[in-house]
mmCIF file of C-alpha atoms and ligand atoms in Angstrom:
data_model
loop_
_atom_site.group_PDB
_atom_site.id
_atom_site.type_symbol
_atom_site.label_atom_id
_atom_site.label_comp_id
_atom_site.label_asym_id
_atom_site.label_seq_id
_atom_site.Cartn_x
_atom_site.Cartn_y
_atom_site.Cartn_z
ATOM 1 C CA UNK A 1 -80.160 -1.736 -36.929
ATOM 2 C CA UNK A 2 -80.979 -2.018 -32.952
ATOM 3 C CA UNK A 3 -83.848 -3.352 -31.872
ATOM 4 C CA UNK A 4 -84.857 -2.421 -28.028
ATOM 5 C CA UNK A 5 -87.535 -4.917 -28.457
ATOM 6 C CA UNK A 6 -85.474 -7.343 -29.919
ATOM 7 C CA UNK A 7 -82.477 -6.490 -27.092
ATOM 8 C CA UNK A 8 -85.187 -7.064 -24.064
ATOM 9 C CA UNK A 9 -86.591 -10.321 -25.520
ATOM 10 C CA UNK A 10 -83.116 -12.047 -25.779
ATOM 11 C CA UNK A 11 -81.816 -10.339 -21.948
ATOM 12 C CA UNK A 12 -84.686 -11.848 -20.792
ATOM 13 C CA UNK A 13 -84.043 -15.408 -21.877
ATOM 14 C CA UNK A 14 -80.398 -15.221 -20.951
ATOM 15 C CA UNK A 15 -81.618 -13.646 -17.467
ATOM 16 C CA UNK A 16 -83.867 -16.561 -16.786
ATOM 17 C CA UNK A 17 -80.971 -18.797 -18.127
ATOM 18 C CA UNK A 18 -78.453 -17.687 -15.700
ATOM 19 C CA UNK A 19 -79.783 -16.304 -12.544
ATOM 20 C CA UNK A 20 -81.689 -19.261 -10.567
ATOM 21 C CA UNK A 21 -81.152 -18.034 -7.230
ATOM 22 C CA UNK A 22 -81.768 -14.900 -5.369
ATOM 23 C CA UNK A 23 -80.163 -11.595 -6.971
ATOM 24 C CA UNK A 24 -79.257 -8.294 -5.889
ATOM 25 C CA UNK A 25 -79.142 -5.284 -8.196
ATOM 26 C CA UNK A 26 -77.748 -2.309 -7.679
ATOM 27 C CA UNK A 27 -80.248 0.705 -8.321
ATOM 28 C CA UNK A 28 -78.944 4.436 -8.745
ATOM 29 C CA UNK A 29 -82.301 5.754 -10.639
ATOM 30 C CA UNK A 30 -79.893 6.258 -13.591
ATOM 31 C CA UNK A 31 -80.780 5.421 -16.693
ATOM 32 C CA UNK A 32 -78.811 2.676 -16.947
ATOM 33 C CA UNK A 33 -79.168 0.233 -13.470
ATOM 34 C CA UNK A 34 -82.700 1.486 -13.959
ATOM 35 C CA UNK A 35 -83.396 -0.794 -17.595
ATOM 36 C CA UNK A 36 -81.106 -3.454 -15.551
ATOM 37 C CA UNK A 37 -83.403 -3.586 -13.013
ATOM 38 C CA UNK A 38 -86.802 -3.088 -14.908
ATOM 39 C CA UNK A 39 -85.495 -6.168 -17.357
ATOM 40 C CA UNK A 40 -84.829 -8.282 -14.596
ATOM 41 C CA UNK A 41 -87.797 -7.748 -12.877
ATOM 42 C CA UNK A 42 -89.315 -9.219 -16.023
ATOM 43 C CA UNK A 43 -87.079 -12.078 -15.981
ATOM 44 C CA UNK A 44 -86.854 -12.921 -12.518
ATOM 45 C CA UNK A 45 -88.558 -10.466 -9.849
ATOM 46 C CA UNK A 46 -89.387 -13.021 -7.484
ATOM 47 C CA UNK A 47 -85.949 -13.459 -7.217
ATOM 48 C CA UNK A 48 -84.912 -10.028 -7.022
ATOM 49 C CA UNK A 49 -83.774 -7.655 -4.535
ATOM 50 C CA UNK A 50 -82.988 -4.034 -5.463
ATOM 51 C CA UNK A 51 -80.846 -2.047 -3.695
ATOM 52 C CA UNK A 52 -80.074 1.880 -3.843
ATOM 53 C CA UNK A 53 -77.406 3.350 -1.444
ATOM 54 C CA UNK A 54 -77.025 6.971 -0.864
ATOM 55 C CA UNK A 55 -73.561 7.386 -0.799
ATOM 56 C CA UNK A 56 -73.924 10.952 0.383
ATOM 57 C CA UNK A 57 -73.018 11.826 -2.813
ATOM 58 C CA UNK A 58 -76.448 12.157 -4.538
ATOM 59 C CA UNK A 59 -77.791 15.312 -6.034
ATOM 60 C CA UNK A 60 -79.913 17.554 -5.104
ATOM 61 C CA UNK A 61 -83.419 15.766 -3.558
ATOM 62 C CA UNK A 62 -82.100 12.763 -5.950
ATOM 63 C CA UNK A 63 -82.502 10.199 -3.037
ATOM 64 C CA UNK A 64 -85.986 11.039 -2.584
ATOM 65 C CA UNK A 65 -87.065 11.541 -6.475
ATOM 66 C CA UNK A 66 -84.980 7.829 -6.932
ATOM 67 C CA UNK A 67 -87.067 6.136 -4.310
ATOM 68 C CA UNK A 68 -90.494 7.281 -5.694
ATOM 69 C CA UNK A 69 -89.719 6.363 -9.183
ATOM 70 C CA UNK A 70 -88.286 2.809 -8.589
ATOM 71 C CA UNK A 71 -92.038 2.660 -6.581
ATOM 72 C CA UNK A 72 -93.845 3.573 -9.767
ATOM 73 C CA UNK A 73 -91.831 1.066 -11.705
ATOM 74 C CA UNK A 74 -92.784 -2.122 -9.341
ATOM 75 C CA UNK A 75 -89.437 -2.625 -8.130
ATOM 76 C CA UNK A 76 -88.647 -4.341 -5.072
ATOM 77 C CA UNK A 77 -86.524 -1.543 -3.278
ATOM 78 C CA UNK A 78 -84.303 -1.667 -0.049
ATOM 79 C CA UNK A 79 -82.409 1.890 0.696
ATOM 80 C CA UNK A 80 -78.870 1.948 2.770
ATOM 81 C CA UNK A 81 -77.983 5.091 3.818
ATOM 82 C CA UNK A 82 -74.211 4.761 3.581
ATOM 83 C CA UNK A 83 -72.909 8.533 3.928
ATOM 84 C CA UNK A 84 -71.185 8.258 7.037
ATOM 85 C CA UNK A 85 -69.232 5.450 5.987
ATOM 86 C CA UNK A 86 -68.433 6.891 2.796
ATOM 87 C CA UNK A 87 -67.012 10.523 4.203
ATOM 88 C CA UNK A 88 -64.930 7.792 6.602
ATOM 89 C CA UNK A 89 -63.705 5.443 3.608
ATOM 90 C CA UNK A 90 -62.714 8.729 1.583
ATOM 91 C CA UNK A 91 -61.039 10.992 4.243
ATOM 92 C CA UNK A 92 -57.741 12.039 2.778
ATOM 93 C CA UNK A 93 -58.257 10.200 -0.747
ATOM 94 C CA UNK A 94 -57.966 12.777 -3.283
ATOM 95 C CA UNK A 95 -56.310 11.195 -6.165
ATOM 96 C CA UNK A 96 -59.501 10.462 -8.675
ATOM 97 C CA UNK A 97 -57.801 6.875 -9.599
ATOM 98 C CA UNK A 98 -57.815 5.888 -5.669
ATOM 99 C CA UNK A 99 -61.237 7.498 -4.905
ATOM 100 C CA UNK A 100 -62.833 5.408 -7.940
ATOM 101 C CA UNK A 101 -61.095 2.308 -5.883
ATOM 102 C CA UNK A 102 -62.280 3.422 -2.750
ATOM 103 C CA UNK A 103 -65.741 4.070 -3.319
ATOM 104 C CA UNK A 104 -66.847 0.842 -5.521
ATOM 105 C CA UNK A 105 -65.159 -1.157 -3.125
ATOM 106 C CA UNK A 106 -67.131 0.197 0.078
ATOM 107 C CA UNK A 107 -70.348 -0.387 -2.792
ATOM 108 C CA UNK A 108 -69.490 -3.883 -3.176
ATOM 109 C CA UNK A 109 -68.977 -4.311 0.550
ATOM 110 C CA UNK A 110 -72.241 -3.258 1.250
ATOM 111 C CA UNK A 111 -74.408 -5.361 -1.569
ATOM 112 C CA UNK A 112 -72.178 -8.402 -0.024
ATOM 113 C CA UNK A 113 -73.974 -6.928 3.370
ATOM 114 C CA UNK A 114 -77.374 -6.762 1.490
ATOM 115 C CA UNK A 115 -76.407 -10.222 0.230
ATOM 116 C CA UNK A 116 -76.048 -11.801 3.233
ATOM 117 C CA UNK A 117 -79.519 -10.497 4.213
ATOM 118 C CA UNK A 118 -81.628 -11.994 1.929
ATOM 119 C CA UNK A 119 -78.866 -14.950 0.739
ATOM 120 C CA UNK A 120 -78.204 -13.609 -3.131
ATOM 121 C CA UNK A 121 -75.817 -15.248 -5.112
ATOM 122 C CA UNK A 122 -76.145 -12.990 -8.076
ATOM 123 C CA UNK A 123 -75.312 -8.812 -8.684
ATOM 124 C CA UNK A 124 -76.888 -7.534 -11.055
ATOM 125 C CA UNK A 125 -75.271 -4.767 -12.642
ATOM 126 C CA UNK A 126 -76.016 -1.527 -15.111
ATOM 127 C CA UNK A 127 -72.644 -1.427 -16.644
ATOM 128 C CA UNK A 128 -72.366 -0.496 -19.951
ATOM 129 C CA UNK A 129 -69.985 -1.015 -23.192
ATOM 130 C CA UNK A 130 -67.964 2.402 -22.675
ATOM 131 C CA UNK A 131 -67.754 1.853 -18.707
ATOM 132 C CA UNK A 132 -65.542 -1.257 -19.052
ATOM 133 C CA UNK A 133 -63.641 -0.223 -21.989
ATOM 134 C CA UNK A 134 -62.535 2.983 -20.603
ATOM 135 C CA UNK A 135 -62.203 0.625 -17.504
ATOM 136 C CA UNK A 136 -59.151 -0.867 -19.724
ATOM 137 C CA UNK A 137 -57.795 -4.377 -19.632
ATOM 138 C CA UNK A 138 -56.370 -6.491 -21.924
ATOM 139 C CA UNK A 139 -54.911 -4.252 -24.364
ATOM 140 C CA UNK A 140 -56.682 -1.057 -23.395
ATOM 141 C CA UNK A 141 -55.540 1.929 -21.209
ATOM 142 C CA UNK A 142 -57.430 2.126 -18.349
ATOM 143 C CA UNK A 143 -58.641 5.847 -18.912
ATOM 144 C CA UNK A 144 -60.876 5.844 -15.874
ATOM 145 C CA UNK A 145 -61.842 3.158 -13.359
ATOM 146 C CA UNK A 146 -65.414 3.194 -13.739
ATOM 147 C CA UNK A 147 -67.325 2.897 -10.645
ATOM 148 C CA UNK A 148 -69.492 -0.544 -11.416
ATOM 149 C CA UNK A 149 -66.384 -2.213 -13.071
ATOM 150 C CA UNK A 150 -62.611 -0.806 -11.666
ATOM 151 C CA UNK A 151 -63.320 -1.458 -7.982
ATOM 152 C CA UNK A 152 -64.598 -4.664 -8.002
ATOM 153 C CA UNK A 153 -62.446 -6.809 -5.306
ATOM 154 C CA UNK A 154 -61.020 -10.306 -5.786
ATOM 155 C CA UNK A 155 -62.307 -11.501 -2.770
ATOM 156 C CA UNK A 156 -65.494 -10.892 -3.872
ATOM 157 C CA UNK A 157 -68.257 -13.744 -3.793
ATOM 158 C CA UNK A 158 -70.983 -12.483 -6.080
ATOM 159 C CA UNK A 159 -71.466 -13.640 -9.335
ATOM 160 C CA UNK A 160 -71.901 -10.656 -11.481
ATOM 161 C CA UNK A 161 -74.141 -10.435 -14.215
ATOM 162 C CA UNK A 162 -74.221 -7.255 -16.892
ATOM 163 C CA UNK A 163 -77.041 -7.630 -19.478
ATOM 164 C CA UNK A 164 -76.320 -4.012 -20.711
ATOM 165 C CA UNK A 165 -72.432 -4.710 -21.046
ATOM 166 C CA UNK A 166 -73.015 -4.724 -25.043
ATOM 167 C CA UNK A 167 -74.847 -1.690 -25.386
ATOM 168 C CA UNK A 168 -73.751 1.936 -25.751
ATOM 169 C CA UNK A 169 -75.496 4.951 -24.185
ATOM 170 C CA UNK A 170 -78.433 5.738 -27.076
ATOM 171 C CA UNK A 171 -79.177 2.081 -27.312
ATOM 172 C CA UNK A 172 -79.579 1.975 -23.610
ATOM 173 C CA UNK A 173 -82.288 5.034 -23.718
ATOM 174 C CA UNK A 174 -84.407 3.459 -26.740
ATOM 175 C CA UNK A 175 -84.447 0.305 -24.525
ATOM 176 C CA UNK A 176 -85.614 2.515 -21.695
ATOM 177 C CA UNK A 177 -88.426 4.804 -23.824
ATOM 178 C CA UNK A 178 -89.466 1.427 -25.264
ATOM 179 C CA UNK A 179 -90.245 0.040 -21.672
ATOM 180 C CA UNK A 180 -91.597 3.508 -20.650
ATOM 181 C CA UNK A 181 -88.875 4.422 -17.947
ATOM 182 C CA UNK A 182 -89.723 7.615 -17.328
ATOM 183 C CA UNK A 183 -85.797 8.370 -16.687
ATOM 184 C CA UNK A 184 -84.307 7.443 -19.906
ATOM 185 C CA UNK A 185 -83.929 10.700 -21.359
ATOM 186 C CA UNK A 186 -82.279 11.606 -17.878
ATOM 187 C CA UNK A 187 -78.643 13.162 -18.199
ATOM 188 C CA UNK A 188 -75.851 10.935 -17.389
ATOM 189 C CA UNK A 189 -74.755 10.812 -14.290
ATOM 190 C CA UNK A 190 -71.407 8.845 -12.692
ATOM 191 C CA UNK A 191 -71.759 5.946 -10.491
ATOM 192 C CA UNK A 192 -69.754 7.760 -7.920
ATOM 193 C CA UNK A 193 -71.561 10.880 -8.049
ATOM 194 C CA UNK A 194 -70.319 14.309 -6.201
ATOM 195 C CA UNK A 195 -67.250 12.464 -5.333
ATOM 196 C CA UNK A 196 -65.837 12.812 -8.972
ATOM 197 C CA UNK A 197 -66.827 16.496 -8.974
ATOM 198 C CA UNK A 198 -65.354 17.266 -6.066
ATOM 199 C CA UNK A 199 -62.080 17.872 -6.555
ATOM 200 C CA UNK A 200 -59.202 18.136 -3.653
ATOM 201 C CA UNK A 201 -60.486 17.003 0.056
ATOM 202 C CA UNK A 202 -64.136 15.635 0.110
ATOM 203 C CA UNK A 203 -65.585 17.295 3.165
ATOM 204 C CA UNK A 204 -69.119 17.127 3.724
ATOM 205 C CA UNK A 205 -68.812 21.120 2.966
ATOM 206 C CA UNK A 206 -67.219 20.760 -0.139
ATOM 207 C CA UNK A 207 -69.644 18.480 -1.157
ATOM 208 C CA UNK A 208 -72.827 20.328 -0.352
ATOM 209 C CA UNK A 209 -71.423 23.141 -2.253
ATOM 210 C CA UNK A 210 -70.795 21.298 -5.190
ATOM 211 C CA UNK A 211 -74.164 19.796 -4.949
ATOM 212 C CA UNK A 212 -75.709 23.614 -4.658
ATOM 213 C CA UNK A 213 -73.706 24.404 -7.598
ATOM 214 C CA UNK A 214 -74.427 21.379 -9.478
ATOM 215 C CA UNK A 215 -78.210 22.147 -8.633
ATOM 216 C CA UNK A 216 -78.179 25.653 -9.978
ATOM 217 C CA UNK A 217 -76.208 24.750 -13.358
ATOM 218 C CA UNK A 218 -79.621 21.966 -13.667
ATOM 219 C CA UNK A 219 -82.180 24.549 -12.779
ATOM 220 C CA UNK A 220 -80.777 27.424 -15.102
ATOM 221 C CA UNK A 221 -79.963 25.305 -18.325
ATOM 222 C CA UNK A 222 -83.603 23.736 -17.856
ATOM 223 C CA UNK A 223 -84.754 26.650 -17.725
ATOM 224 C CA UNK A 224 -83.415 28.551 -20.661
ATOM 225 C CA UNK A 225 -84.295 25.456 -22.622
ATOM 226 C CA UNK A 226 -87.922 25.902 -21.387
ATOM 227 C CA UNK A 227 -87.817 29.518 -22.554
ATOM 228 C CA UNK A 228 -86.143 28.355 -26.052
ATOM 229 C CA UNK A 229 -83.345 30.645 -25.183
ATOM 230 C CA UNK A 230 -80.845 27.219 -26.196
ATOM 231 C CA UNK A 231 -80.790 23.199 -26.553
ATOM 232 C CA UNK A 232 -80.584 21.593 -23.281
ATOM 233 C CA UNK A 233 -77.095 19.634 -23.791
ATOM 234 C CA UNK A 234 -76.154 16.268 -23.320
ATOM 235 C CA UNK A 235 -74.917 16.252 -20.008
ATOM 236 C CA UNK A 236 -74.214 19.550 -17.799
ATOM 237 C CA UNK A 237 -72.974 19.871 -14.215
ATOM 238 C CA UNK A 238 -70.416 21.978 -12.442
ATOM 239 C CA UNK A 239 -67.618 20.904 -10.589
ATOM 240 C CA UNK A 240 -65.582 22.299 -7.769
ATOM 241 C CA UNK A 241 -61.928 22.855 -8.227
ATOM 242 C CA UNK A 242 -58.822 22.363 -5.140
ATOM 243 C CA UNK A 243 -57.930 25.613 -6.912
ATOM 244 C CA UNK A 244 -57.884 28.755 -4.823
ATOM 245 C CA UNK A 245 -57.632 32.626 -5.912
ATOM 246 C CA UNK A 246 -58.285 35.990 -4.868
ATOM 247 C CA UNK A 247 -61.453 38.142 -4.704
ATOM 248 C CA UNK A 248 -63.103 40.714 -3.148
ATOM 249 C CA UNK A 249 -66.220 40.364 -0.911
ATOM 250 C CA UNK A 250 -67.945 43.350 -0.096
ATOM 251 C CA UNK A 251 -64.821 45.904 -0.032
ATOM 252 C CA UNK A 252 -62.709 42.773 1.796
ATOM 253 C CA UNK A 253 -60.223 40.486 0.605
ATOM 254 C CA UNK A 254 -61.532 37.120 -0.188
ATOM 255 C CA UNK A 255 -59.529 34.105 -1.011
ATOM 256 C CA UNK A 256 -62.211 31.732 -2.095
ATOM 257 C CA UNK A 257 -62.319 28.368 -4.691
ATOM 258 C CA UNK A 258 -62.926 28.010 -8.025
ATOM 259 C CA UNK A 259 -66.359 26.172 -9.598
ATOM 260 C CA UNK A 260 -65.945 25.068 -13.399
ATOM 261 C CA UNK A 261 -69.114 24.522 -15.230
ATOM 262 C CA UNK A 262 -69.292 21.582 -17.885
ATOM 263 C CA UNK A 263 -71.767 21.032 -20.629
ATOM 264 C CA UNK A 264 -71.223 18.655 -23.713
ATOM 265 C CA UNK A 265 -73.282 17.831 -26.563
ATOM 266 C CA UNK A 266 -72.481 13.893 -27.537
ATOM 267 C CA UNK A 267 -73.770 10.578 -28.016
ATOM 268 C CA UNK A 268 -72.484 8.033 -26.273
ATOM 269 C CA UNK A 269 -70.094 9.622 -23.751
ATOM 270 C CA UNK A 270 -67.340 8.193 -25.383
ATOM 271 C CA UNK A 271 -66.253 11.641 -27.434
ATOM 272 C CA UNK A 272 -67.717 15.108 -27.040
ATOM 273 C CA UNK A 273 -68.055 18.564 -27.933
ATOM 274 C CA UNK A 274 -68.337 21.556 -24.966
ATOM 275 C CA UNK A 275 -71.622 22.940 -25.847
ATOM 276 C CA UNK A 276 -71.601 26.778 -27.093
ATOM 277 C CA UNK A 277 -74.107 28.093 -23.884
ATOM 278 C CA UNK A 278 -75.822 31.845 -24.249
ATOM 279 C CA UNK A 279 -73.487 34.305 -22.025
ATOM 280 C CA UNK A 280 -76.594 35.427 -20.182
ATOM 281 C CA UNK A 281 -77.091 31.975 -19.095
ATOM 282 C CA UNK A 282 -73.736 31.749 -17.522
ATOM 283 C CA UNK A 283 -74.015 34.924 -15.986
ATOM 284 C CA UNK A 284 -76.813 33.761 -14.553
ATOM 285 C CA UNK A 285 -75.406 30.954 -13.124
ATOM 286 C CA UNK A 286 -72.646 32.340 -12.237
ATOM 287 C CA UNK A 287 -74.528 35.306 -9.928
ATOM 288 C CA UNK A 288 -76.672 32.747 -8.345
ATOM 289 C CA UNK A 289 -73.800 30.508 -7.543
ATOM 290 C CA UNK A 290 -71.301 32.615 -5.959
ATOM 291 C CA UNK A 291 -74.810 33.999 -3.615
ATOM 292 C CA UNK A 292 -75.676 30.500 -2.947
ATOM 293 C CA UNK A 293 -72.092 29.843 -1.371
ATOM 294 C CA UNK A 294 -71.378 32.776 -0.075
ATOM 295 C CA UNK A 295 -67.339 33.362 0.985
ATOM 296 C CA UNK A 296 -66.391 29.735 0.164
ATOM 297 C CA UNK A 297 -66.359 30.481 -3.836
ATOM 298 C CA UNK A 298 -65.496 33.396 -5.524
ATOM 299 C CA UNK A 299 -64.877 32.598 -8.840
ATOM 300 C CA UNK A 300 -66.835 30.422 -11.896
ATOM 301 C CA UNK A 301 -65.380 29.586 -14.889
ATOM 302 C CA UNK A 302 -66.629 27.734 -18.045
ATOM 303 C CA UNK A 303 -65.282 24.359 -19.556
ATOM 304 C CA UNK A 304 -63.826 24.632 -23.616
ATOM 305 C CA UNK A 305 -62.638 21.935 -23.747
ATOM 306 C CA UNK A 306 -63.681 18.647 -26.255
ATOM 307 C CA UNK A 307 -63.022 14.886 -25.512
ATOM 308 C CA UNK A 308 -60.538 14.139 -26.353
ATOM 309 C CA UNK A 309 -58.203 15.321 -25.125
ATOM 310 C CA UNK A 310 -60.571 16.102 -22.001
ATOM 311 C CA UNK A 311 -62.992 13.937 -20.461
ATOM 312 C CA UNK A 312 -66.374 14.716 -20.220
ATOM 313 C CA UNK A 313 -65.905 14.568 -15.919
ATOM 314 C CA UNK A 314 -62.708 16.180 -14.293
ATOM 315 C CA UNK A 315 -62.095 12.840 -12.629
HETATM 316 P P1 XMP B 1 -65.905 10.608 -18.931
HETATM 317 O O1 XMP B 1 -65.785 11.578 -17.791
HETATM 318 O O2 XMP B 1 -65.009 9.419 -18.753
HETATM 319 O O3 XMP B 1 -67.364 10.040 -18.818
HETATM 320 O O4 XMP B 1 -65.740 11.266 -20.262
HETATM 321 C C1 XMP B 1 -68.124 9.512 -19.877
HETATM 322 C C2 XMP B 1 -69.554 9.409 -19.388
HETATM 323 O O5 XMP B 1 -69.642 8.430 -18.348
HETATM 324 C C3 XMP B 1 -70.076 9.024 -17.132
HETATM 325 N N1 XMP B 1 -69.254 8.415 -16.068
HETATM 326 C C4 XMP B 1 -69.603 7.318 -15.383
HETATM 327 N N2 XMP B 1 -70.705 6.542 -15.438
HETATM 328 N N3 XMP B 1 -69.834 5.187 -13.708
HETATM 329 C C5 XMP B 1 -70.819 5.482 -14.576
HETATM 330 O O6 XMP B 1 -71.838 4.789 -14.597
HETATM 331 C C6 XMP B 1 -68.695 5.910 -13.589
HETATM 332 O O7 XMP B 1 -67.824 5.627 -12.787
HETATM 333 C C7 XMP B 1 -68.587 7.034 -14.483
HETATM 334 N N4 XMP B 1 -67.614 7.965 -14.654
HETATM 335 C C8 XMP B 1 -68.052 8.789 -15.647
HETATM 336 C C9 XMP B 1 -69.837 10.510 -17.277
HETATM 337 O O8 XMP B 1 -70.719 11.290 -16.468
HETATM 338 C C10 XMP B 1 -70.078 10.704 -18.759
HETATM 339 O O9 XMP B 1 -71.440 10.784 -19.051
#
């Protein structure tokens, strides 16, 4: 049986054991980096430096909600605003294996940055058990590069330490309710954000629609949930599709794109089951999306599909 208390007495010891120099950790308000960097501000906070960049892929308000949290939790907190160079890194990159690369290389470029500023020899990392084995190596299939593990570069001069890398999702949130972090019973959310639900050319258009959308899909499940109209799932976002098709606007023609919406009922990420939603919800949703986006989107479609075979992301 896991014991959180058991788990954050024993990371704490090896913490103090192995980092005895200045760290960096990387901070995304997730529930995960967000344990990481509550632990080892037990451990070691005079030695730590935490870092959040907005990659320009946040959601909705999320830099702003992030920053005000990691206050309330004690943290030490430096934040990069990285966007530019991110739309820059990413122009062009569509295919979701060389995005992954793209963006947790440019993240790993600029914690070596942050290193160099206050001289850390340690990063601190969030990942967890199914983010490196879905990572692959060895004898696994790498099913998706996961953002704190596939992009790491040889060059690089950190030493990385992972005191979650054992743990699966639940385990990580009873280590989170047991040190009171208010976002442990926060969806999941991927390390590189919009950019995996963003499918085709990431414009800074593209994005902020999918952020709108993603937005909506949050405020409509929460609030059916709040009106006991369902169960809020496990995870739920939408996504927007490279896929184009025909509508009418007004009496006009419209060729707009397509946004899917995903929700999954699981418990560790690692399989899942699309969650059955209540067709007045998606209507909903649907409505207030295609208003919200006016032109650009004229079609919404919902995701059936279990993992495996899918995944619980499109990329
Ligand atoms: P998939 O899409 O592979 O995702 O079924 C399983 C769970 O992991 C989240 N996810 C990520 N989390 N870094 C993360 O920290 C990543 O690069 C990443 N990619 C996917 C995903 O949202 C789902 O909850």
């Amino acid at each position: 049986m896991f014991s959180p208390e058991g788990f954050v007495e024993e990371s704490i010891a090896a913490l103090r054991n192995e980092v005895d120099d200045i760290a960096v950790i990387a901070c995304s308000g997730g529930v995960d980096s967000t344990v990481a960097a509550v632990i080892a501000n037990i451990a070691v906070g005079q030695l730590l430096h935490c870092v959040y960049v907005d990659t320009g892929f946040m959601r909705k308000n999320e830099t702003e909600e992030i920053q005000e949290m990691l206050a309330r939790l004690g943290l030490n907190l430096t934040v990069v605003y990285a966007e530019d160079r991110y739309f820059a890194a990413l122009e062009g990159v569509v295919e979701p294996e060389h995005k992954r690369k793209v963006i947790g290389e440019l993240f790993i470029r600029i914690f070596e940055e942050e290193k160099e500023k206050v001289g850390a020899k340690y990063l601190i990392q969030g990942t967890i058990a199914p983010d490196w084995i879905e990572s692959g190596g060895g004898a696994r299939d790498t099913i998706k590069s996961h953002h704190n593990v596939g992009g790491l570069p040889d060059d690089m001069t950190l030493i990385v330490v992972e005191p979650l890398r054992d743990l699966y999702k639940d385990e990580v949130r009873e280590v989170g309710q047991f040190l009171k972090i208010e976002s442990s019973q926060r969806q999941p959310f991927p390390g590189p954000g919009l950019a995996v639900r963003c499918l085709g050319d990431l414009t800074l258009e593209r994005v902020e629609v999918t952020r709108e959308a993603c937005a909506i899909v949050e405020e409509e499940f929460e609030a059916a949930a709040q009106r006991g109209e369902m169960e809020l799932p496990w995870q739920y976002f939408a996504a927007l599709l490279p896929v184009k098709s025909v509508g009418v606007h007004g009496d006009v023609r419209a060729y707009g794109e397509t946004v899917v919406v995903r929700a999954v009922a699981s418990l560790d990420g690692m399989s899942a089951r699309y969650s059955p939603i209540p067709h007045p919800v998606l209507t909903k949703i649907s409505t207030r999306i295609t208003n919200a986006v006016k032109g650009s989107v004229n079609r919404i479609v919902y995701d059936i599909t279990n993992k495996p075979p899918g995944t619980i992301e499109w990329e």
